[in-house]
Amino acid sequence: MANSNSTINDVARIANVSKKTVSRVINKSPLLSEKTREHVEKVIKEIGYVPNPQARALALRRNFIIAAIHDNPNAQFLVNVQQGILEGISGSEFALMVEPVDRNSPTIVNDVRQFLERQRPYGVVLLPPVSENDELADLCDSLGIRYVRMVSGELDKPENIVMSNDREAVYGAVRYLIEQGHQKIAFIEGPDSLSPAERRAGYDQAMAEAGLLVHDWMIAKGNYTFETGVEAGLALIDGAVRPTAIFASNDEMAIGAIIAARKRGIRIPDGLSIIGFDDTPLSSHIWPSLTTVRWPIVEMAKAAALKLIEDEETDPMLGVGLGSVLIERGSVRPLD
Amino acid sequence: MANSNSTINDVARIANVSKKTVSRVINKSPLLSEKTREHVEKVIKEIGYVPNPQARALALRRNFIIAAIHDNPNAQFLVNVQQGILEGISGSEFALMVEPVDRNSPTIVNDVRQFLERQRPYGVVLLPPVSENDELADLCDSLGIRYVRMVSGELDKPENIVMSNDREAVYGAVRYLIEQGHQKIAFIEGPDSLSPAERRAGYDQAMAEAGLLVHDWMIAKGNYTFETGVEAGLALIDGAVRPTAIFASNDEMAIGAIIAARKRGIRIPDGLSIIGFDDTPLSSHIWPSLTTVRWPIVEMAKAAALKLIEDEETDPMLGVGLGSVLIERGSVRPLD
DNA sequence: TTGTAGGCGTTATCAC
DNA sequence: GTGATAACGCCTACAA
């Protein structure tokens, strides 16, 4: 029998009905006699007919592809997002396409345009940090392609974003350090974009509320990589005043800071407490295990996918303002 | 002006030529007067025409999608493969689709079939360990979809595989330990499938060549996760004889073994040498940094993509038998 | 070198 | 409920 190289015409001919009737069966049209439906379904099964997706896409003027556009080098993050999107589209006809871009390329908008025109996905999820690029959002709009941006602030209309509250999450983590008696709390900042800025704002807020001044020697900067975490950690440790605790804006840099401490012969958490952000698997695999903030990446990505594919009006607030939670492990101890 | 909602007909009408001529311009047909070509190209640019990929796919009976099918939980591995495939298809019209499957699901073949029928990718890359499933390869064949399997042995015709030589790689690593004076070398095995078996074979071979017996207490088993690495490490350390070196079949388990050693108060590498396999970023971010085997994942994936998309006869041996290299870091020291 | 007719496999329109 | 007929936008064959 035919290996799915049979067409709707074959089914129609054999079942002795019109193409349209077969089409109605495929698309589960309600206005159809039960008898014809069963008959046609039987024929479909017999000859192993499968509708051709390309033809369908042409006729419907849409396909069933969601594209994730990213410039994020962190493997775990990327995979988590993919997992979330896949959860969101599971059970539907959609599939996931992945397109990396180079944030620093001057041709980024054109690159993305070319991709979108070539594949014309039904919807696009923009991952941070490239999600903060308004030009890309506008591009999707102008091409008539739906999009959702994963961000840390209200950068767009609610229906076009999913959002985590980074500021609040960091605020909570720094408060936790303060409650443990820490006052000389340093902060390793991420690269220049919204999400890192929000994290910094959470730190500033917690410090201010506790009446603690944020001195220059408390702040170091990295770009989310392990190496810059080591550098920042060394800078802080060797600075004017040695902090008793460090909050790093992501886990990789936190782990870098741990290594930095070790290089200076400081034991964690006895000589220095460290908190990270992300809850990557790494954080529980090192010694000491890392106290960190788990942010809802998977949930955000899933919400993004749902916002893209659901026809009926979904709650525009879906996935907006998802909360984070502090995971207490072994890299923090109270100050005596 | 039209936002790419113009069709080939619009171009034809405005340029005052036939559809076919426009089509020829798009497809860079050689038999076309330079004058018409330029004229048509000018019109195309003016009205911002972009060929509709769905219509193209229908007419050509093919699309420009490569799908990666995987059931691999390791984020770094997955991202590396994606990167390799993307390198392979960069500059082409192809895009990458990602489809996860559940290896333990009884419906796995049907799930994949449904995916393939729905999207009809031009080609498929099967990642390990699901790449060892012959049924899936047969399925692709029966659907007329090209495929390449990433494997560690000659499981299929050369044109359908890319292969790393895991056996040789592990052989080299274990020989290295032996050269450092180690004899009580334990081995943490991976789950039951070809690649772990090959790694084990490399270990056996190196031991045998050196005239070393492989005792029961030298072998533990894990399933590539950190947790099973800890368990296996503890089992080996607490076993009948304590090994002086451990080779773990992947980095995650190696790091688990490091943690296991720490739990028993053993210093690495002074009290125990450890080698991993993969060279995940992790391995350089921990303390001590992990000596490990880097295997050519990215290259394999890239070769796989090239084998799928290249029209002309590509060397069927492309990507077959890629070599690995030992990365010496801080987790091994010679035995006095 | 260019154009015409027809097909790719589906869905939409609008009668019956 | 069902079925001709015409899109959808591109490409191939064959003519001119």
XYZ file of C-alpha atoms in Angstrom, chain B residues 69 71-72 77 81 124-137 147-169 193-199 224 277 295-305 307 316-324:
72
model
C 15.797 14.086 16.813
C 16.496 11.917 23.632
C 19.620 13.241 25.234
C 25.792 17.971 24.333
C 25.128 19.292 18.303
C 17.049 14.134 9.858
C 19.986 13.906 12.233
C 19.542 11.217 14.855
C 21.502 11.956 18.011
C 22.799 9.338 20.374
C 21.561 7.344 22.075
C 18.335 7.256 20.070
C 20.497 7.091 16.962
C 21.079 3.447 17.750
C 17.439 2.634 17.164
C 17.244 0.878 13.805
C 13.501 1.214 13.647
C 13.808 4.965 13.429
C 16.322 4.736 10.633
C 18.927 10.688 7.658
C 22.316 10.597 9.330
C 22.935 8.852 12.624
C 25.528 10.045 15.105
C 27.010 6.867 16.461
C 30.105 5.216 17.822
C 30.212 2.198 15.577
C 29.427 1.121 12.054
C 25.733 0.718 12.580
C 24.709 1.679 9.095
C 25.982 2.506 5.658
C 28.724 5.134 5.698
C 26.514 7.738 4.070
C 24.055 7.362 6.905
C 26.391 7.822 9.818
C 28.901 10.101 11.372
C 31.034 8.341 13.861
C 33.449 9.034 16.634
C 35.970 6.504 17.728
C 35.093 6.264 21.409
C 37.032 3.087 21.909
C 40.281 4.575 20.728
C 39.710 7.725 22.750
C 24.071 1.062 24.511
C 26.751 1.099 21.907
C 28.742 4.159 22.791
C 29.216 3.224 26.464
C 30.120 -0.280 25.383
C 32.786 1.088 23.060
C 34.211 3.178 25.835
C 25.595 9.528 32.689
C 34.869 12.227 28.909
C 35.241 14.325 21.530
C 34.379 15.966 18.280
C 30.670 16.511 18.771
C 30.472 19.762 16.903
C 32.457 18.415 13.985
C 30.345 15.278 13.831
C 27.140 17.249 13.833
C 28.449 19.574 11.173
C 29.475 16.651 9.019
C 26.035 15.145 9.512
C 24.368 18.292 8.284
C 25.941 14.904 4.379
C 30.480 9.076 2.227
C 33.286 8.856 4.732
C 32.855 12.477 5.771
C 32.561 12.642 9.541
C 33.267 8.972 9.973
C 35.964 8.124 12.463
C 36.656 11.543 13.900
C 39.337 11.553 16.533
C 39.218 12.648 20.142
